[in-house]
Amino acid sequence: VTGNIGGTMRTKQGQVFPIISQDEIIELNESGLVHVYPHTRSHPRFSEISTEEAIVEIETSRNVLEDLLGIETPFFAYPFGVYTDSVVDYLQKQEAWKGAVTVVPGLVSLDTYNGMLLKRNMVDSETGKHQFRMKVSDGIEMYTKMHTKKEYA
């Protein structure tokens, strides 16, 4: 959320969390362990704003990161994993964008490949080693069926 770098974020429950600073973004990117890519300026749901507003969110975020890091940032993550056909179409037509990730779990397959709708498997502090093993193997399909409780965009 490049519009609030170094600021804070408030959850619906009222908790306040710090947002990563410019220096921390640079440090992470230079570490080689993490690549930092755009995720919009203010984290809107694309289904609730116009395509024009979404494009401004996307491109502003990319410009901020590219200016800060001095490199191209050709991958995008949809806020909340929510995308619209018009936003996907826009990204596909722009040479600057090489791919975009959703929150749909699974493996990327050549049979169903769409570079602007890449699947992504969440790994966090609650992910155990067996879950991790399933998420990075063909077991993800079975894992997803067992643990998916909602439909994705």
mmCIF file of C-alpha atoms in Angstrom:
data_model
loop_
_atom_site.group_PDB
_atom_site.id
_atom_site.type_symbol
_atom_site.label_atom_id
_atom_site.label_comp_id
_atom_site.label_asym_id
_atom_site.label_seq_id
_atom_site.Cartn_x
_atom_site.Cartn_y
_atom_site.Cartn_z
ATOM 1 C CA VAL A 1 0.000 0.000 0.000
ATOM 2 C CA THR A 2 2.354 2.625 -1.334
ATOM 3 C CA GLY A 3 0.124 5.565 -0.402
ATOM 4 C CA ASN A 4 0.868 4.976 3.288
ATOM 5 C CA ILE A 5 4.493 3.800 3.388
ATOM 6 C CA GLY A 6 5.884 4.454 6.864
ATOM 7 C CA GLY A 7 2.423 5.173 8.277
ATOM 8 C CA THR A 8 -0.021 2.986 10.147
ATOM 9 C CA MET A 9 -2.987 0.772 9.368
ATOM 10 C CA ARG A 10 -6.119 0.327 11.485
ATOM 11 C CA THR A 11 -8.031 -2.953 11.373
ATOM 12 C CA LYS A 12 -11.824 -3.213 11.561
ATOM 13 C CA GLN A 13 -11.315 -4.253 15.197
ATOM 14 C CA GLY A 14 -9.450 -1.008 15.919
ATOM 15 C CA GLN A 15 -5.948 -2.459 16.169
ATOM 16 C CA VAL A 16 -3.203 -0.206 14.779
ATOM 17 C CA PHE A 17 -0.174 -1.660 12.996
ATOM 18 C CA PRO A 18 2.845 0.093 11.504
ATOM 19 C CA ILE A 19 3.337 -0.080 7.738
ATOM 20 C CA ILE A 20 6.788 -0.813 6.375
ATOM 21 C CA SER A 21 9.058 2.227 5.819
ATOM 22 C CA GLN A 22 10.930 3.222 2.663
ATOM 23 C CA ASP A 23 14.237 2.112 4.201
ATOM 24 C CA GLU A 24 12.736 -1.273 5.144
ATOM 25 C CA ILE A 25 11.394 -1.757 1.608
ATOM 26 C CA ILE A 26 14.832 -1.047 0.160
ATOM 27 C CA GLU A 27 16.499 -3.381 2.694
ATOM 28 C CA LEU A 28 14.069 -6.219 1.948
ATOM 29 C CA ASN A 29 14.465 -5.861 -1.789
ATOM 30 C CA GLU A 30 18.281 -5.689 -1.580
ATOM 31 C CA SER A 31 18.385 -8.794 0.645
ATOM 32 C CA GLY A 32 17.587 -11.017 -2.316
ATOM 33 C CA LEU A 33 15.202 -13.017 -0.105
ATOM 34 C CA VAL A 34 12.172 -10.925 -0.976
ATOM 35 C CA HIS A 35 11.114 -9.073 -4.104
ATOM 36 C CA VAL A 36 8.832 -6.109 -3.530
ATOM 37 C CA TYR A 37 6.092 -5.533 -6.095
ATOM 38 C CA PRO A 38 3.067 -3.209 -6.373
ATOM 39 C CA HIS A 39 -0.173 -3.862 -4.517
ATOM 40 C CA THR A 40 -1.999 -0.533 -5.174
ATOM 41 C CA ARG A 41 -1.802 2.857 -3.526
ATOM 42 C CA SER A 42 -4.665 2.503 -1.010
ATOM 43 C CA HIS A 43 -5.771 -1.182 -1.136
ATOM 44 C CA PRO A 44 -9.274 -0.784 -2.574
ATOM 45 C CA ARG A 45 -11.560 -3.591 -3.688
ATOM 46 C CA PHE A 46 -11.525 -3.366 -7.470
ATOM 47 C CA SER A 47 -15.114 -4.560 -7.555
ATOM 48 C CA GLU A 48 -16.105 -1.344 -5.724
ATOM 49 C CA ILE A 49 -14.282 1.262 -7.864
ATOM 50 C CA SER A 50 -14.203 2.161 -11.541
ATOM 51 C CA THR A 51 -11.666 0.701 -13.941
ATOM 52 C CA GLU A 52 -10.118 4.157 -14.316
ATOM 53 C CA GLU A 53 -9.682 4.462 -10.546
ATOM 54 C CA ALA A 54 -8.174 0.960 -10.423
ATOM 55 C CA ILE A 55 -5.660 1.876 -13.139
ATOM 56 C CA VAL A 56 -4.584 4.960 -11.172
ATOM 57 C CA GLU A 57 -4.179 2.792 -8.040
ATOM 58 C CA ILE A 58 -2.111 0.214 -9.932
ATOM 59 C CA GLU A 59 0.133 2.592 -11.864
ATOM 60 C CA THR A 60 0.705 4.983 -8.955
ATOM 61 C CA SER A 61 1.841 2.068 -6.816
ATOM 62 C CA ARG A 62 4.178 0.802 -9.551
ATOM 63 C CA ASN A 63 5.667 4.258 -10.103
ATOM 64 C CA VAL A 64 6.296 4.797 -6.374
ATOM 65 C CA LEU A 65 8.116 1.470 -6.017
ATOM 66 C CA GLU A 66 10.117 1.818 -9.222
ATOM 67 C CA ASP A 67 11.239 5.319 -8.189
ATOM 68 C CA LEU A 68 12.148 4.084 -4.698
ATOM 69 C CA LEU A 69 13.960 0.909 -5.769
ATOM 70 C CA GLY A 70 15.377 2.030 -9.112
ATOM 71 C CA ILE A 71 14.207 -1.180 -10.819
ATOM 72 C CA GLU A 72 11.234 -2.405 -12.825
ATOM 73 C CA THR A 73 8.428 -3.971 -10.800
ATOM 74 C CA PRO A 74 6.510 -6.025 -13.392
ATOM 75 C CA PHE A 75 4.356 -8.186 -11.086
ATOM 76 C CA PHE A 76 1.195 -7.160 -9.263
ATOM 77 C CA ALA A 77 -0.894 -8.539 -6.386
ATOM 78 C CA TYR A 78 -4.637 -7.857 -6.470
ATOM 79 C CA PRO A 79 -5.886 -6.275 -3.229
ATOM 80 C CA PHE A 80 -7.864 -8.895 -1.289
ATOM 81 C CA GLY A 81 -7.232 -11.107 -4.327
ATOM 82 C CA VAL A 82 -10.216 -9.400 -5.987
ATOM 83 C CA TYR A 83 -9.977 -8.499 -9.651
ATOM 84 C CA THR A 84 -12.346 -7.512 -12.424
ATOM 85 C CA ASP A 85 -12.280 -8.553 -16.065
ATOM 86 C CA SER A 86 -11.527 -4.969 -17.092
ATOM 87 C CA VAL A 87 -8.499 -4.742 -14.772
ATOM 88 C CA VAL A 88 -7.168 -8.106 -15.987
ATOM 89 C CA ASP A 89 -7.680 -6.933 -19.578
ATOM 90 C CA TYR A 90 -5.816 -3.677 -18.845
ATOM 91 C CA LEU A 91 -2.820 -5.477 -17.323
ATOM 92 C CA GLN A 92 -2.665 -7.940 -20.233
ATOM 93 C CA LYS A 93 -2.429 -5.074 -22.722
ATOM 94 C CA GLN A 94 0.413 -3.257 -20.928
ATOM 95 C CA GLU A 95 3.963 -4.367 -21.742
ATOM 96 C CA ALA A 96 5.170 -3.228 -18.312
ATOM 97 C CA TRP A 97 3.194 -5.986 -16.577
ATOM 98 C CA LYS A 98 4.470 -9.578 -16.736
ATOM 99 C CA GLY A 99 2.061 -11.158 -14.226
ATOM 100 C CA ALA A 100 -0.417 -10.695 -11.394
ATOM 101 C CA VAL A 101 -1.298 -12.930 -8.453
ATOM 102 C CA THR A 102 -4.692 -13.758 -6.975
ATOM 103 C CA VAL A 103 -5.441 -15.477 -3.658
ATOM 104 C CA VAL A 104 -6.807 -18.551 -5.408
ATOM 105 C CA PRO A 105 -4.793 -21.479 -4.032
ATOM 106 C CA GLY A 106 -3.253 -24.043 -6.339
ATOM 107 C CA LEU A 107 -0.401 -24.652 -8.719
ATOM 108 C CA VAL A 108 0.170 -22.814 -11.981
ATOM 109 C CA SER A 109 -0.448 -25.187 -14.882
ATOM 110 C CA LEU A 110 0.410 -24.802 -18.550
ATOM 111 C CA ASP A 111 -3.067 -26.160 -19.306
ATOM 112 C CA THR A 112 -4.794 -23.252 -17.570
ATOM 113 C CA TYR A 113 -2.030 -20.622 -17.549
ATOM 114 C CA ASN A 114 -3.046 -16.970 -17.480
ATOM 115 C CA GLY A 115 -0.166 -14.735 -16.399
ATOM 116 C CA MET A 116 -2.537 -12.126 -14.999
ATOM 117 C CA LEU A 117 -4.439 -14.645 -12.846
ATOM 118 C CA LEU A 118 -1.644 -16.579 -11.161
ATOM 119 C CA LYS A 119 -2.591 -18.821 -8.254
ATOM 120 C CA ARG A 120 -0.869 -18.255 -4.910
ATOM 121 C CA ASN A 121 -0.574 -20.462 -1.831
ATOM 122 C CA MET A 122 -0.572 -18.673 1.481
ATOM 123 C CA VAL A 123 2.234 -19.542 3.873
ATOM 124 C CA ASP A 124 2.322 -17.803 7.241
ATOM 125 C CA SER A 125 3.367 -18.369 10.848
ATOM 126 C CA GLU A 126 0.509 -20.850 11.315
ATOM 127 C CA THR A 127 1.580 -23.052 8.384
ATOM 128 C CA GLY A 128 3.090 -26.305 9.682
ATOM 129 C CA LYS A 129 5.728 -28.312 7.832
ATOM 130 C CA HIS A 130 3.201 -30.862 6.522
ATOM 131 C CA GLN A 131 0.899 -28.107 5.290
ATOM 132 C CA PHE A 132 3.862 -26.383 3.664
ATOM 133 C CA ARG A 133 4.895 -29.595 1.925
ATOM 134 C CA MET A 134 1.376 -29.999 0.517
ATOM 135 C CA LYS A 135 1.186 -26.366 -0.585
ATOM 136 C CA VAL A 136 4.346 -26.619 -2.693
ATOM 137 C CA SER A 137 3.518 -29.961 -4.288
ATOM 138 C CA ASP A 138 0.692 -31.610 -6.179
ATOM 139 C CA GLY A 139 -0.908 -32.122 -2.758
ATOM 140 C CA ILE A 140 -2.153 -28.524 -2.939
ATOM 141 C CA GLU A 141 -5.211 -29.632 -4.902
ATOM 142 C CA MET A 142 -6.267 -32.027 -2.131
ATOM 143 C CA TYR A 143 -5.321 -29.503 0.582
ATOM 144 C CA THR A 144 -7.391 -26.802 -1.145
ATOM 145 C CA LYS A 145 -10.473 -29.017 -1.352
ATOM 146 C CA MET A 146 -10.155 -29.846 2.351
ATOM 147 C CA HIS A 147 -9.655 -26.254 3.540
ATOM 148 C CA THR A 148 -11.463 -23.949 1.128
ATOM 149 C CA LYS A 149 -14.553 -22.456 2.706
ATOM 150 C CA LYS A 150 -15.332 -19.709 0.197
ATOM 151 C CA GLU A 151 -15.284 -19.047 -3.502
ATOM 152 C CA TYR A 152 -12.557 -16.834 -4.916
ATOM 153 C CA ALA A 153 -12.996 -14.026 -7.418
#
